[in-house]
Coordinates of C-alpha atoms in Angstrom, one line a residue:
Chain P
X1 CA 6.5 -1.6 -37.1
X2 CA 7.3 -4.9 -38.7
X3 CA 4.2 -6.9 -39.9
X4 CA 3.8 -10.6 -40.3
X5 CA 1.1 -11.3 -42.5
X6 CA -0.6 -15.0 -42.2
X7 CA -3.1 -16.5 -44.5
X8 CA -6.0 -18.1 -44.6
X9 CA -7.0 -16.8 -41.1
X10 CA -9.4 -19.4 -41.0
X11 CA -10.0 -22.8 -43.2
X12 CA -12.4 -25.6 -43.1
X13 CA -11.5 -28.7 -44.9
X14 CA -12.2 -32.4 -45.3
X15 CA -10.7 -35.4 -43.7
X16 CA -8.1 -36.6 -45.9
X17 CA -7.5 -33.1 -47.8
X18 CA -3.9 -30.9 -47.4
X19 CA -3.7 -27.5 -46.4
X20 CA -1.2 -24.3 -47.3
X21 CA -0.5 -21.9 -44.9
X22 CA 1.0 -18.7 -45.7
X23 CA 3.5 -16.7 -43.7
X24 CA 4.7 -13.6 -44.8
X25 CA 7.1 -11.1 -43.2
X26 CA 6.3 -7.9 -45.4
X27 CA 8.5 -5.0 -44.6
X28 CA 11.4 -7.2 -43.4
X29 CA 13.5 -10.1 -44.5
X30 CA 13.4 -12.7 -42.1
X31 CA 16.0 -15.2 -41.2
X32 CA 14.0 -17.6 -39.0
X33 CA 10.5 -18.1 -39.0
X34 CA 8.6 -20.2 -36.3
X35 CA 5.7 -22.3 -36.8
X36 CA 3.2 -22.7 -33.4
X37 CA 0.1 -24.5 -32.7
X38 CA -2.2 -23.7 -30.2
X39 CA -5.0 -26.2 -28.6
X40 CA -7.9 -24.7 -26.7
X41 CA -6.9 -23.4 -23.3
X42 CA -3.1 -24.2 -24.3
X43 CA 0.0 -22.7 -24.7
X44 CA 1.8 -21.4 -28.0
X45 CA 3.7 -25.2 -28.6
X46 CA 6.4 -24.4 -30.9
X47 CA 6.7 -27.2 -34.0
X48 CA 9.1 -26.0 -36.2
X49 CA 12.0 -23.5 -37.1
X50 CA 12.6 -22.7 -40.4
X51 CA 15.2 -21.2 -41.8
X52 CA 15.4 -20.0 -45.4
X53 CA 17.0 -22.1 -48.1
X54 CA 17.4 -25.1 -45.8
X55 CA 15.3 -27.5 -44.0
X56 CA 13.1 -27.1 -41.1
X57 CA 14.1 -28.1 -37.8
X58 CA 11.3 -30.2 -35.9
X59 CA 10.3 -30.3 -32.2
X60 CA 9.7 -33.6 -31.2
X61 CA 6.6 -35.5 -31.4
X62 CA 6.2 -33.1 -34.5
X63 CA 6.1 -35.5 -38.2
X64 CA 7.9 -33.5 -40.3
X65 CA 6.3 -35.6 -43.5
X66 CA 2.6 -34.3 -41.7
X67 CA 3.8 -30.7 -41.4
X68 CA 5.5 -29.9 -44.7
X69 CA 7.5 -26.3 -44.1
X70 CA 9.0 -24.7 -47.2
X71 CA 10.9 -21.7 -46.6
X72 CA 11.7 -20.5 -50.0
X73 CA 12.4 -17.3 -49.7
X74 CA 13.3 -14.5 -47.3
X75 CA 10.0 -12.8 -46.8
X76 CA 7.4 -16.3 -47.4
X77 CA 7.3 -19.9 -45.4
X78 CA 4.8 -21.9 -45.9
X79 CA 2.9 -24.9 -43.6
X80 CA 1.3 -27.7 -45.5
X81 CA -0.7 -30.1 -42.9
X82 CA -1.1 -33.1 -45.3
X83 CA -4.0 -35.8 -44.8
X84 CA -5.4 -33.7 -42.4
X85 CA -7.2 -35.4 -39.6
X86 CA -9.9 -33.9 -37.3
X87 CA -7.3 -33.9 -34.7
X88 CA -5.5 -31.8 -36.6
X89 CA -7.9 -29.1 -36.2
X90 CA -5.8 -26.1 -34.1
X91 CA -4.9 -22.4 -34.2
X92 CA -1.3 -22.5 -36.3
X93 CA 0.2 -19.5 -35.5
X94 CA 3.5 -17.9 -37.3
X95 CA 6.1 -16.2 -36.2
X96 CA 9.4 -14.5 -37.8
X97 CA 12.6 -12.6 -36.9
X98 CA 15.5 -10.8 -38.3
X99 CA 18.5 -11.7 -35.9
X100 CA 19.9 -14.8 -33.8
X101 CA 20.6 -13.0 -30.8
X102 CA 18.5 -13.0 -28.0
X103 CA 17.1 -9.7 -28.4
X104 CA 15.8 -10.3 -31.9
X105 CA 12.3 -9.1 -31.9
X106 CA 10.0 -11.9 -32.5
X107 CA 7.0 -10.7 -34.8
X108 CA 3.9 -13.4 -35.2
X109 CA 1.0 -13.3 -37.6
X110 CA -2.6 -13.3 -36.4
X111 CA -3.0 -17.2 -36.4
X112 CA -5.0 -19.6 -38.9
X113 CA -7.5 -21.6 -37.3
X114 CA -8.0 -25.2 -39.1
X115 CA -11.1 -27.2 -38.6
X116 CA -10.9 -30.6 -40.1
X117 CA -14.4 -32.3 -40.7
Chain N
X1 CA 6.4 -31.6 -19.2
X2 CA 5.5 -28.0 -19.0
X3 CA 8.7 -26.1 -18.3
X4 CA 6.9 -22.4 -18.1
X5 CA 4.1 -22.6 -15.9
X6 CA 1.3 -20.2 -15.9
X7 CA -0.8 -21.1 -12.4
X8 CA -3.8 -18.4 -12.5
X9 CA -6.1 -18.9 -15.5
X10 CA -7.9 -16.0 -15.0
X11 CA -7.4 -12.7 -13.1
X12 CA -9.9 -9.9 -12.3
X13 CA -8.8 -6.6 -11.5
X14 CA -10.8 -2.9 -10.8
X15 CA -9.3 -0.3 -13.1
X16 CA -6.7 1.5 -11.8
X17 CA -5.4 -0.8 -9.7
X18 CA -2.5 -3.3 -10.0
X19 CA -2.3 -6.2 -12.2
X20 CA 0.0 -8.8 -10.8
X21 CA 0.2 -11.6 -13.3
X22 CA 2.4 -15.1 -12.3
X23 CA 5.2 -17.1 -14.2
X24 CA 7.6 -19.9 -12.5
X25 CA 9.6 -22.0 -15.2
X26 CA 11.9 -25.3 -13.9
X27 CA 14.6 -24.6 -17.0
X28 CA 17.6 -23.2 -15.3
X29 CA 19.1 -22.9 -19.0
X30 CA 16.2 -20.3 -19.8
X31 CA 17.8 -16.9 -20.0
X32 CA 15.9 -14.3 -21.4
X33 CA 12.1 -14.3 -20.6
X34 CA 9.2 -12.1 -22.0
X35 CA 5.5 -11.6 -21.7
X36 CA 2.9 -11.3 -24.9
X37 CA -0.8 -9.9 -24.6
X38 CA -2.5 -11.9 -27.0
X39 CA -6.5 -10.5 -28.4
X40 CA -8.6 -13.4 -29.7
X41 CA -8.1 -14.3 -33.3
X42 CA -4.9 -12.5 -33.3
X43 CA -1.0 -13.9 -32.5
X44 CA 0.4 -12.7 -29.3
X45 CA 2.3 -9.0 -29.3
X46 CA 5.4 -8.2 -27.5
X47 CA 5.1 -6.1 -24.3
X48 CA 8.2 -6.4 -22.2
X49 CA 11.2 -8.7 -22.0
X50 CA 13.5 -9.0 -19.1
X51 CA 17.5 -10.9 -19.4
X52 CA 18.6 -12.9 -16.3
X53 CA 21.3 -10.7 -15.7
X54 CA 18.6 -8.3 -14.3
X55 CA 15.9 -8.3 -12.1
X56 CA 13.6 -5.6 -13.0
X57 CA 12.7 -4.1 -16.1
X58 CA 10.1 -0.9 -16.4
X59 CA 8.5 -0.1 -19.8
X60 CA 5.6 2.7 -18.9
X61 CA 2.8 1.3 -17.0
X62 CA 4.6 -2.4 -17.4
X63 CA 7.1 -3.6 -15.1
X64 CA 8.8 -7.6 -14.9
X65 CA 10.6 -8.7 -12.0
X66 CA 12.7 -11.8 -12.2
X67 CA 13.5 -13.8 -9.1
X68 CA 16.2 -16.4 -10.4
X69 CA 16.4 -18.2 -7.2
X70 CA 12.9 -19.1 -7.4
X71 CA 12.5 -19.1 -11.0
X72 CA 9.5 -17.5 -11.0
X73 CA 8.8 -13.8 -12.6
X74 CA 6.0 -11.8 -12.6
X75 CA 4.1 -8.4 -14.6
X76 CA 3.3 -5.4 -13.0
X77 CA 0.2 -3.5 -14.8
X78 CA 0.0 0.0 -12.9
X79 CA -2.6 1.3 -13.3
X80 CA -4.6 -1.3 -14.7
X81 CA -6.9 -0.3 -17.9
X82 CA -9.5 -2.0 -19.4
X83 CA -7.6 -1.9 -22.9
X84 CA -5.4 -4.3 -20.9
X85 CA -8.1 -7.2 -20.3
X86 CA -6.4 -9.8 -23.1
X87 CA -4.5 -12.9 -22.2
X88 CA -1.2 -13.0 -20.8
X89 CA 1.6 -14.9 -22.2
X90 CA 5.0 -15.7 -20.3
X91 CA 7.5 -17.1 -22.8
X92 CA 11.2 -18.0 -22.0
X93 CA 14.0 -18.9 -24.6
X94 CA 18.1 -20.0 -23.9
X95 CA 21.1 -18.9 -25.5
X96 CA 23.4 -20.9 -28.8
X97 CA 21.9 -19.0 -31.3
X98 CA 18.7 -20.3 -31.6
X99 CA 17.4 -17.9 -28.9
X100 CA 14.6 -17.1 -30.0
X101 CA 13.2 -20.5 -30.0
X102 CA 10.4 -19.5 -27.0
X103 CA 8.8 -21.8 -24.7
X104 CA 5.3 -20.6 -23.8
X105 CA 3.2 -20.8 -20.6
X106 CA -0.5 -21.7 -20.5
X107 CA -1.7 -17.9 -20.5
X108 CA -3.7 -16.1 -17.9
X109 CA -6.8 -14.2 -19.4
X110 CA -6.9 -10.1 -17.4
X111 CA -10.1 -8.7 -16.9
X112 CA -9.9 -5.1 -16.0
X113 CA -13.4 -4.1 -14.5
X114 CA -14.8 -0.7 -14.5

């Protein structure tokens, strides 16, 4: 089956520092991919779509200079949190499809959890 | 505003019995609606999805109902294992091309008991 690959799985940084995450769809090109963050005890709040070769499409109350999204290529986006704050500290989960329609699977990666000290 | 509401946060259930887990969204645009189990440390896997053109859909030992009137839906786990105890994600997306663009519910965390 289709596998979304998401790296680091976990990351510890320092007040003030940026952070890369990974997504990678690895045995299909995807179209969109979906960026998520989850709080404890929370749903799945979507923050971005991303779309390769053009800009990312923010939910609101999401700053898009805070949550750089680079989709460069078919198979890899990436999610930079830059000047990470402690509240910043969440589960980021990815997700990515191949298709518009409604019946598109949806495929997510096993989640990076960011704890900013 | 949470538009898919999840109102159990936990459920216990004996194996082999029924697992009914809860959903009720206000969105009357939502259209399609599916449930994710979700293990800790991992992202949320795709179990069954159900279009609001229909109000059942079987897969196995899952079933959803959708009750548009009400906007609510629910899971059917029958019989309930305890490879099943996981949390329980309703989602809901609309239609214009973006439809997979899904709006979560809080979760509700299955126990399946000996």
């Amino acid at each position: 089956g289709a596998v979304v690959s998401q790296h680091p799985s976990w990351v510890i940084c320092k007040s003030g520092t940026s952070v890369k995450i990974e997504c990678r769809s690895l045995d299909f090109q995807a179209t969109t991919m979906f960026w998520y963050r989850q709080f404890p005890k929370q749903s799945l709040m979507l923050m971005a779509t991303s779309n390769e070769g053009s800009k990312a499409t923010y939910e609101q109350g999401v700053e898009k200079d805070k949550f750089l999204i680079n989709h460069a290529s078919l198979t890899l986006s990436t999610l930079t949190v830059t000047s990470a704050h402690p509240e910043d500290s969440s589960f980021y989960i990815c997700s990515a499809t191949q298709g518009w329609a409604n019946n598109s699977p949806l495929h997510f990666g096993n989640g990076t959890r960011l704890t900013v000290t | 505003d949470q538009q898919v509401k999840q109102n159990s946060p936990s459920l216990s259930v004996q194996e082999g019995r029924i697992s009914i887990l809860n959903c009720d969204y206000t969105n009357s645009m939502f259209d399609y609606f599916l449930w994710y189990k979700k293990y800790p440390a991992e992202g949320p896997t795709f179990l069954i999805s159900i279009s609001s053109i229909k109000d059942k859909n079987e897969d196995g030992r899952f079933t959803v109902f959708l009750n548009k009137s009400a906007k609510h839906l629910s899971l059917h786990i029958v019989p309930s294992q305890p490879g099943d105890s996981a949390v329980y994600f309703c989602a809901a997306s609309g239609t214009a091309g973006t439809a997979s663009k899904l709006t979560f519910g809080t979760g509700t965390r299955l126990q399946v008991t000996l």
